[in-house]
Amino acid sequence: MAALRVDEITAFLRQQVEAFEAPVEDVNVGEVIEVGDGIARTSGLSGVMAQELVEFPATVNHADPIYGIAFNLEEDTVGVIILGDYLKIEEGDQVRSTGRIISVPVGQSLLGRVVDALGRPIDGKGPIQADTYRPIERIAPNVVVRQSVNSPVQTGIKAIDSMIPIGRGQRELIIGDRQTGKTALALDTIINQKGKDLICIYVAIGQKRAAIAQLVSTLEKYGAMEYTIVVVASASDPAPMQYIAPYAGCAMGEEVMENGVMLNGRHVNEALIVYDDLSKHAWAYRQGFIAPASPAGT
């Protein structure tokens, strides 16, 4: 009886070994040659694409992966702009390509969430289950194929809505000195869209985290977060994250425009995007992160 049992175990193990298939994974892996001032020079990424998202896997110095953008493609080396704390990356660290041009998650699952410039949640509400990604760099639609501006966005402020109404599909610059109410105006406009079939995207660039937390708290207080996405690149984030933040917000808005989302049982395909503020975006640009285009559709 014992011999029969051994035979059965042996046959079972042989069957498992014969049926085992190790998945083949093609990974483009390189090594950090030099790192400093938010830029890493790497070798070995022979198949990397321009603007591709690359990953510095977790090490003893950083528990979570750090991402970067392949920017300067040379014959033997690749220059990577680091989207994180570059002080935690050292010479000799591994870097691998992701096969994905820099993009952000978009769609229904982002409503009511606070995310960073890469679309990663920072609100403590768990991961975002997104099936669709959009590249942050794309050509803006030709002005010929755009619809005319024919309906207003009600800000809730009578003086503005009556004298200088803002149209859906229109860009509007809010300019003024510090502490004159620019953010308050944008915030009031978002709160006023409750029940009006308009998705709101607030992009905070270079602001203090305390101020952003207070703003999110205000949106939650008035029930505006259910139709709002908040994209955050705070003052403590590196300049590249602040630079790509408005592009990320624009990609999320274009997904709403082209494919729409469901809001309270209704299909909504219009979005309001607030960039607060683009002067900090210009500052991040002057830090050395150079790109050829401005956010599509903005």
Tab-separated table of C-alpha atoms in Angstrom, residues 105-271:
chain	number	residue	atom	x	y	z
A	105	PRO	CA	-5.330	56.418	-16.430
A	106	VAL	CA	-8.588	57.988	-17.548
A	107	GLY	CA	-12.291	57.312	-17.323
A	108	GLN	CA	-15.013	56.597	-14.828
A	109	SER	CA	-12.813	55.287	-12.021
A	110	LEU	CA	-11.108	58.653	-11.496
A	111	LEU	CA	-14.249	60.534	-10.475
A	112	GLY	CA	-14.026	61.657	-6.865
A	113	ARG	CA	-10.325	60.812	-6.590
A	114	VAL	CA	-7.181	62.795	-5.846
A	115	VAL	CA	-4.243	61.647	-7.971
A	116	ASP	CA	-0.722	62.745	-8.773
A	117	ALA	CA	0.547	63.761	-12.198
A	118	LEU	CA	0.986	60.090	-13.183
A	119	GLY	CA	-2.579	59.229	-12.193
A	120	ARG	CA	-1.572	57.380	-9.016
A	121	PRO	CA	-3.995	57.806	-6.105
A	122	ILE	CA	-2.822	59.900	-3.157
A	123	ASP	CA	-6.117	60.147	-1.261
A	124	GLY	CA	-5.791	56.909	0.696
A	125	LYS	CA	-8.910	55.404	-0.903
A	126	GLY	CA	-7.170	52.440	-2.488
A	127	PRO	CA	-5.962	51.713	-6.025
A	128	ILE	CA	-7.693	53.026	-9.135
A	129	GLN	CA	-9.097	50.260	-11.344
A	130	ALA	CA	-8.638	51.887	-14.753
A	131	ASP	CA	-8.650	49.933	-18.016
A	132	THR	CA	-7.922	52.898	-20.277
A	133	TYR	CA	-4.782	55.009	-20.499
A	134	ARG	CA	-4.168	58.093	-22.589
A	135	PRO	CA	-0.797	59.572	-23.578
A	136	ILE	CA	-0.231	63.020	-22.151
A	137	GLU	CA	1.324	64.200	-25.437
A	138	ARG	CA	-0.961	64.322	-28.463
A	139	ILE	CA	-1.794	66.670	-31.307
A	140	ALA	CA	-4.653	69.046	-30.549
A	141	PRO	CA	-7.777	68.719	-32.747
A	142	ASN	CA	-7.859	70.975	-35.781
A	143	VAL	CA	-9.826	74.162	-35.148
A	144	VAL	CA	-11.906	73.425	-38.265
A	145	VAL	CA	-13.466	70.284	-36.748
A	146	ARG	CA	-14.242	71.870	-33.388
A	147	GLN	CA	-17.804	72.805	-32.569
A	148	SER	CA	-18.657	76.439	-32.081
A	149	VAL	CA	-19.051	77.789	-28.563
A	150	ASN	CA	-22.822	77.933	-28.096
A	151	SER	CA	-23.622	77.237	-24.426
A	152	PRO	CA	-22.377	78.895	-21.227
A	153	VAL	CA	-20.662	77.614	-18.105
A	154	GLN	CA	-22.431	79.177	-15.146
A	155	THR	CA	-19.872	80.239	-12.550
A	156	GLY	CA	-22.549	81.070	-9.989
A	157	ILE	CA	-21.259	84.652	-9.777
A	158	LYS	CA	-23.881	86.919	-11.352
A	159	ALA	CA	-21.481	89.696	-12.296
A	160	ILE	CA	-19.388	87.302	-14.387
A	161	ASP	CA	-22.267	85.279	-15.836
A	162	SER	CA	-24.098	88.439	-16.951
A	163	MET	CA	-21.272	90.681	-18.154
A	164	ILE	CA	-18.523	88.305	-19.350
A	165	PRO	CA	-20.104	84.847	-19.720
A	166	ILE	CA	-17.759	81.896	-20.215
A	167	GLY	CA	-18.708	79.416	-22.963
A	168	ARG	CA	-18.270	75.642	-22.962
A	169	GLY	CA	-15.269	74.987	-25.175
A	170	GLN	CA	-13.710	78.356	-24.374
A	171	ARG	CA	-10.478	79.180	-22.586
A	172	GLU	CA	-10.473	81.869	-19.940
A	173	LEU	CA	-7.515	83.417	-18.142
A	174	ILE	CA	-7.984	84.472	-14.528
A	175	ILE	CA	-5.292	87.017	-13.782
A	176	GLY	CA	-4.617	88.986	-10.645
A	177	ASP	CA	-2.299	89.616	-7.735
A	178	ARG	CA	-1.822	87.198	-4.858
A	179	GLN	CA	-4.751	86.676	-2.490
A	180	THR	CA	-7.270	88.375	-4.786
A	181	GLY	CA	-9.616	85.394	-5.055
A	182	LYS	CA	-8.518	83.612	-8.240
A	183	THR	CA	-8.649	80.140	-6.682
A	184	ALA	CA	-11.876	81.002	-4.855
A	185	LEU	CA	-13.485	81.924	-8.177
A	186	ALA	CA	-12.423	78.607	-9.730
A	187	LEU	CA	-13.606	76.714	-6.656
A	188	ASP	CA	-17.012	78.435	-6.696
A	189	THR	CA	-17.365	77.553	-10.376
A	190	ILE	CA	-16.724	73.862	-9.681
A	191	ILE	CA	-19.182	73.795	-6.787
A	192	ASN	CA	-21.806	75.511	-8.968
A	193	GLN	CA	-21.694	72.639	-11.509
A	194	LYS	CA	-23.543	70.250	-9.198
A	195	GLY	CA	-26.364	68.618	-11.178
A	196	LYS	CA	-25.348	70.332	-14.439
A	197	ASP	CA	-23.760	67.366	-16.312
A	198	LEU	CA	-20.257	68.780	-16.335
A	199	ILE	CA	-17.194	66.863	-15.128
A	200	CYS	CA	-14.673	69.110	-13.356
A	201	ILE	CA	-10.915	68.556	-13.259
A	202	TYR	CA	-8.850	70.672	-10.897
A	203	VAL	CA	-5.087	70.629	-11.525
A	204	ALA	CA	-3.059	71.987	-8.602
A	205	ILE	CA	0.456	72.977	-9.691
A	206	GLY	CA	3.119	74.055	-7.223
A	207	GLN	CA	0.744	74.668	-4.315
A	208	LYS	CA	1.270	73.712	-0.689
A	209	ARG	CA	-0.175	70.348	0.285
A	210	ALA	CA	-2.054	71.955	3.179
A	211	ALA	CA	-3.835	74.330	0.804
A	212	ILE	CA	-4.719	71.471	-1.549
A	213	ALA	CA	-6.069	69.383	1.333
A	214	GLN	CA	-8.235	72.310	2.427
A	215	LEU	CA	-9.550	72.723	-1.116
A	216	VAL	CA	-10.442	69.022	-1.393
A	217	SER	CA	-12.160	69.244	1.976
A	218	THR	CA	-14.262	72.158	0.710
A	219	LEU	CA	-15.250	70.233	-2.412
A	220	GLU	CA	-16.271	67.253	-0.290
A	221	LYS	CA	-18.256	69.514	2.058
A	222	TYR	CA	-20.417	70.788	-0.807
A	223	GLY	CA	-20.716	67.397	-2.550
A	224	ALA	CA	-18.624	68.449	-5.531
A	225	MET	CA	-16.073	65.623	-5.414
A	226	GLU	CA	-18.562	63.159	-6.916
A	227	TYR	CA	-18.077	64.838	-10.318
A	228	THR	CA	-14.531	66.162	-9.799
A	229	ILE	CA	-11.008	64.828	-10.365
A	230	VAL	CA	-8.152	66.530	-8.523
A	231	VAL	CA	-4.674	66.245	-10.041
A	232	VAL	CA	-1.914	67.282	-7.648
A	233	ALA	CA	1.691	68.276	-8.304
A	234	SER	CA	2.490	70.140	-5.127
A	235	ALA	CA	5.371	72.453	-4.306
A	236	SER	CA	7.224	69.515	-2.729
A	237	ASP	CA	7.037	67.455	-5.922
A	238	PRO	CA	9.923	67.612	-8.429
A	239	ALA	CA	9.734	70.049	-11.320
A	240	PRO	CA	9.025	67.343	-13.966
A	241	MET	CA	5.893	66.261	-12.069
A	242	GLN	CA	4.716	69.870	-11.930
A	243	TYR	CA	5.417	70.204	-15.636
A	244	ILE	CA	3.388	67.180	-16.772
A	245	ALA	CA	0.455	67.823	-14.390
A	246	PRO	CA	-1.596	70.017	-16.776
A	247	TYR	CA	-0.965	67.553	-19.603
A	248	ALA	CA	-2.322	64.764	-17.388
A	249	GLY	CA	-5.422	66.776	-16.529
A	250	CYS	CA	-5.968	67.582	-20.189
A	251	ALA	CA	-5.747	63.889	-21.134
A	252	MET	CA	-8.397	63.053	-18.535
A	253	GLY	CA	-10.639	65.813	-19.885
A	254	GLU	CA	-10.224	64.665	-23.479
A	255	GLU	CA	-11.354	61.176	-22.481
A	256	VAL	CA	-14.550	62.700	-21.068
A	257	MET	CA	-15.012	64.761	-24.235
A	258	GLU	CA	-14.495	61.879	-26.667
A	259	ASN	CA	-15.949	58.877	-24.826
A	260	GLY	CA	-17.856	60.321	-21.885
A	261	VAL	CA	-18.505	58.966	-18.387
A	262	MET	CA	-21.607	58.046	-16.418
A	263	LEU	CA	-22.704	60.518	-13.750
A	264	ASN	CA	-25.844	59.852	-11.706
A	265	GLY	CA	-27.211	57.590	-14.418
A	266	ARG	CA	-26.558	60.080	-17.223
A	267	HIS	CA	-23.918	60.038	-19.954
A	268	VAL	CA	-21.721	63.127	-19.636
A	269	ASN	CA	-19.188	64.200	-22.259
A	270	GLU	CA	-18.242	67.738	-21.257
A	271	ALA	CA	-15.474	68.723	-18.874
